[in-house]
Amino acid sequence: KQEVTQIPAALSVPEGENLVLNCSFTDSAIYNLQWFRQDPGKGLTSLLLIQSSQREQTSGRLNASLDKSSGRSTLYIAASQPGDSATYLCAPLGGNTPLVFGKGTRLSVIA
Amino acid sequence: GAGVSQTPSNKVTEKGKYVELRCDPISGHTALYWYRQSLGQGPEFLIYFQGTGAADDSGLPNDRFFAVRPEGSVSTLKIQRTERGDSAVYLCASSDSGSGTDTQYFGPGTRLTVL
């Protein structure tokens, strides 16, 4: 059974800092891994999807990397802004298992 | 519509009642997913449709939960004899083909409160 762990559970940083969110998963037999953002009381917004054959994906100030063999992914946020404050969730997708989510990292960027 | 929509946005019901939650996926998306999210947790998978059929319902917690997608677009999640433990946000997502390589797009969720 796939298990996903996200570290840290919460993070508070001053505006402008670069930061890294970590995601680890136990079953490396995955098709892809998605990173999502969730604002309080809202649904999930997909940020990046990395295919199992890829090592990283970039979108604007966001960069996600995937090391499938070691069961790890990181989300790098450059030059953080108060608008980045949200909960960030990672979710690997396996062949015979549905999308499995971690508990998320709750990020606060202080102006 | 441009995105996944869910109705109602909030539902308050009494223990023992029956509720229906509706999801309208992105037009043309063949795969539809239901998840449940409790406070402080990540979403947990409930059921996945490919077209009209439930391809994987292994996440449904018990037989009080049932979902349908009769025409391959709109889906309804049905909960019978609701219990206080059913209180959560129910999220729906859709993807283009469900092939395993597609991004899942989520709706805003329905917050269910069972009193």
Coordinates of C-alpha atoms in Angstrom, one line a residue:
Chain A
K1 CA 0.0 0.0 0.0
Q2 CA 1.4 3.4 -1.1
E3 CA 2.2 5.7 1.8
V4 CA 3.1 9.4 1.3
T5 CA 4.9 11.6 3.8
Q6 CA 5.4 15.3 3.5
I7 CA 8.0 17.2 5.5
P8 CA 7.7 19.7 7.1
A9 CA 4.1 19.7 8.1
A10 CA 4.2 23.5 8.4
L11 CA 6.6 26.2 7.4
S12 CA 6.7 29.9 7.9
V13 CA 9.1 32.0 6.0
P14 CA 9.7 35.7 5.3
E15 CA 8.8 37.0 1.8
G16 CA 11.5 36.5 -0.8
E17 CA 13.0 33.3 0.6
N18 CA 13.6 30.3 -1.5
L19 CA 12.2 27.1 0.0
V20 CA 11.9 23.4 -0.5
L21 CA 9.0 21.1 0.3
N22 CA 9.7 17.4 0.6
C23 CA 7.6 14.4 -0.3
S24 CA 8.5 10.8 0.1
F25 CA 6.5 7.7 -1.0
T26 CA 7.0 4.0 -0.3
D27 CA 6.0 2.4 -3.6
S28 CA 8.3 3.5 -6.5
A29 CA 6.1 1.8 -9.1
I30 CA 4.4 5.0 -10.2
Y31 CA 3.2 6.5 -13.4
N32 CA 3.6 10.1 -12.3
L33 CA 3.5 12.4 -9.4
Q34 CA 1.4 15.6 -9.0
W35 CA 1.9 18.6 -6.8
F36 CA -1.2 20.5 -5.8
R37 CA -2.0 23.7 -3.9
Q38 CA -5.0 24.0 -1.7
D39 CA -6.2 27.3 -0.3
P40 CA -8.3 27.2 2.9
G41 CA -11.8 26.0 2.2
K42 CA -11.1 25.4 -1.4
G43 CA -10.4 22.5 -3.8
L44 CA -7.1 21.5 -5.1
T45 CA -5.2 23.3 -7.9
S46 CA -2.7 21.2 -9.9
L47 CA 0.7 22.9 -10.0
L48 CA 3.0 20.4 -11.7
L49 CA 2.8 16.9 -13.0
I50 CA 6.0 14.9 -13.4
Q51 CA 5.9 11.7 -15.5
S52 CA 7.9 8.8 -14.1
S53 CA 10.4 9.1 -16.9
Q54 CA 11.1 12.7 -16.1
R55 CA 13.4 14.1 -13.4
E56 CA 11.9 17.6 -13.1
Q57 CA 9.3 20.0 -14.2
T58 CA 9.2 23.8 -14.0
S59 CA 6.4 26.3 -14.0
G60 CA 7.3 29.9 -13.3
R61 CA 8.9 30.1 -9.8
L62 CA 8.1 26.5 -9.1
N63 CA 10.4 23.5 -9.8
A64 CA 9.5 20.0 -8.9
S65 CA 12.0 17.1 -9.0
L66 CA 11.4 13.4 -8.9
D67 CA 13.7 10.6 -7.9
K68 CA 11.5 7.6 -8.5
S69 CA 14.0 5.0 -7.4
S70 CA 14.4 6.5 -4.0
G71 CA 10.8 7.5 -3.6
R72 CA 11.3 11.2 -3.2
S73 CA 10.1 14.4 -4.8
T74 CA 10.8 18.0 -3.9
L75 CA 8.9 21.2 -4.7
Y76 CA 11.2 24.2 -4.9
I77 CA 9.6 27.7 -4.7
A78 CA 11.8 30.6 -5.6
A79 CA 11.4 34.1 -4.3
S80 CA 8.4 33.3 -2.2
Q81 CA 5.5 35.7 -2.0
P82 CA 2.6 36.1 0.5
G83 CA 0.3 34.8 -2.2
D84 CA 2.1 31.5 -2.1
S85 CA 0.6 30.9 1.4
A86 CA -1.4 27.7 1.1
T87 CA -1.2 24.0 1.8
Y88 CA 0.9 22.0 -0.7
L89 CA 0.1 18.4 -1.4
C90 CA 1.9 15.8 -3.3
A91 CA 0.3 12.7 -4.8
P92 CA 1.9 9.8 -6.7
L93 CA -0.2 7.8 -9.1
G94 CA 0.5 4.1 -9.4
G95 CA -0.6 1.6 -12.0
N96 CA -3.1 -0.3 -9.8
T97 CA -3.6 2.3 -7.1
P98 CA -5.5 5.5 -7.2
L99 CA -3.9 8.9 -6.5
V100 CA -2.6 8.8 -2.9
F101 CA -2.0 12.1 -1.0
G102 CA 0.2 13.1 1.7
K103 CA -1.1 15.3 4.5
G104 CA 0.5 18.3 3.0
T105 CA 2.8 21.1 4.0
R106 CA 1.1 24.3 5.3
L107 CA 3.1 27.2 4.1
S108 CA 2.9 30.8 5.4
V109 CA 4.9 33.5 3.7
I110 CA 5.1 36.6 5.8
A111 CA 5.3 40.0 4.2
Chain B
G1 CA -18.1 24.9 -18.0
A2 CA -14.4 25.7 -17.8
G3 CA -13.7 23.6 -14.7
V4 CA -15.1 20.9 -12.4
S5 CA -18.2 22.0 -10.5
Q6 CA -19.8 20.5 -7.4
T7 CA -23.1 21.1 -5.8
P8 CA -24.1 21.9 -3.2
S9 CA -21.1 23.7 -1.8
N10 CA -22.3 23.0 1.7
K11 CA -24.7 20.4 3.1
V12 CA -25.8 20.1 6.6
T13 CA -27.9 17.1 7.5
E14 CA -29.0 15.1 10.5
K15 CA -27.7 11.7 11.5
G16 CA -29.5 8.9 9.7
K17 CA -30.6 11.0 6.7
Y18 CA -29.8 10.4 3.0
V19 CA -27.7 12.8 1.0
E20 CA -26.7 13.2 -2.7
L21 CA -23.6 15.1 -3.8
R22 CA -23.2 16.1 -7.4
C23 CA -20.2 16.5 -9.6
D24 CA -20.0 18.0 -13.1
P25 CA -16.6 17.2 -14.7
I26 CA -14.8 19.1 -17.4
S27 CA -16.6 18.5 -20.7
G28 CA -15.1 15.6 -22.6
H29 CA -13.2 14.1 -19.6
T30 CA -13.8 10.4 -19.5
A31 CA -12.3 9.8 -16.0
L32 CA -14.0 11.0 -12.9
Y33 CA -12.8 10.5 -9.3
W34 CA -14.3 11.1 -5.8
Y35 CA -12.2 11.8 -2.8
R36 CA -13.0 12.6 0.8
Q37 CA -10.9 15.0 2.9
S38 CA -11.1 15.2 6.7
L39 CA -9.7 18.2 8.5
G40 CA -5.9 18.3 8.5
Q41 CA -5.6 15.3 6.2
G42 CA -4.9 14.9 2.5
P43 CA -7.8 13.7 0.3
E44 CA -8.6 10.0 0.4
F45 CA -9.7 8.1 -2.7
L46 CA -13.3 6.8 -2.8
I47 CA -14.2 5.7 -6.3
Y48 CA -13.0 6.2 -9.9
F49 CA -15.2 6.1 -13.0
Q50 CA -14.0 5.5 -16.6
G51 CA -16.9 6.5 -18.7
T52 CA -20.1 5.1 -17.1
G53 CA -18.5 2.3 -15.2
A54 CA -16.9 2.3 -11.8
A55 CA -13.3 1.1 -12.6
D56 CA -12.2 1.1 -9.0
D57 CA -14.5 1.5 -5.9
S58 CA -12.0 0.1 -3.4
G59 CA -12.0 3.3 -1.4
L60 CA -15.7 3.4 -0.5
P61 CA -15.7 2.9 3.3
N62 CA -18.9 0.7 3.5
D63 CA -22.1 -0.1 1.7
R64 CA -23.8 3.1 2.8
F65 CA -21.8 4.9 0.1
F66 CA -22.7 4.5 -3.6
A67 CA -21.9 6.5 -6.7
V68 CA -23.3 6.6 -10.2
R69 CA -22.4 8.1 -13.5
P70 CA -25.2 7.0 -15.8
E71 CA -24.3 9.0 -18.9
G72 CA -20.6 9.2 -18.5
S73 CA -20.5 12.8 -17.5
V74 CA -22.3 14.0 -14.3
S75 CA -21.7 11.8 -11.3
T76 CA -23.7 11.6 -8.0
L77 CA -22.2 10.3 -4.7
K78 CA -25.0 9.0 -2.5
I79 CA -24.7 8.4 1.2
Q80 CA -27.4 6.5 3.1
R81 CA -28.0 6.6 6.8
T82 CA -25.4 9.3 7.4
E83 CA -23.3 9.2 10.5
R84 CA -21.3 12.0 12.2
G85 CA -18.1 10.4 11.0
D86 CA -19.2 11.1 7.4
S87 CA -18.6 14.8 8.0
A88 CA -15.8 15.9 5.6
V89 CA -15.2 17.7 2.4
Y90 CA -16.1 15.6 -0.6
L91 CA -13.9 16.4 -3.6
C92 CA -14.5 15.4 -7.2
A93 CA -11.8 15.4 -10.0
S94 CA -11.8 14.6 -13.6
S95 CA -9.1 13.8 -16.2
D96 CA -8.9 13.5 -19.9
S97 CA -8.5 9.8 -20.3
G98 CA -7.6 8.2 -17.0
S99 CA -4.6 6.6 -18.6
G100 CA -2.5 7.3 -15.6
T101 CA -0.5 10.1 -17.3
D102 CA -3.1 12.8 -17.1
T103 CA -3.5 15.7 -14.7
Q104 CA -6.5 15.5 -12.4
Y105 CA -8.5 18.7 -12.1
F106 CA -10.4 19.2 -8.9
G107 CA -13.7 20.9 -8.1
P108 CA -14.2 23.1 -5.1
G109 CA -15.7 20.3 -3.0
T110 CA -18.9 19.9 -1.0
R111 CA -18.5 20.3 2.8
L112 CA -20.8 17.8 4.4
T113 CA -21.7 18.2 8.1
V114 CA -23.7 15.5 9.8
L115 CA -25.3 16.7 13.1

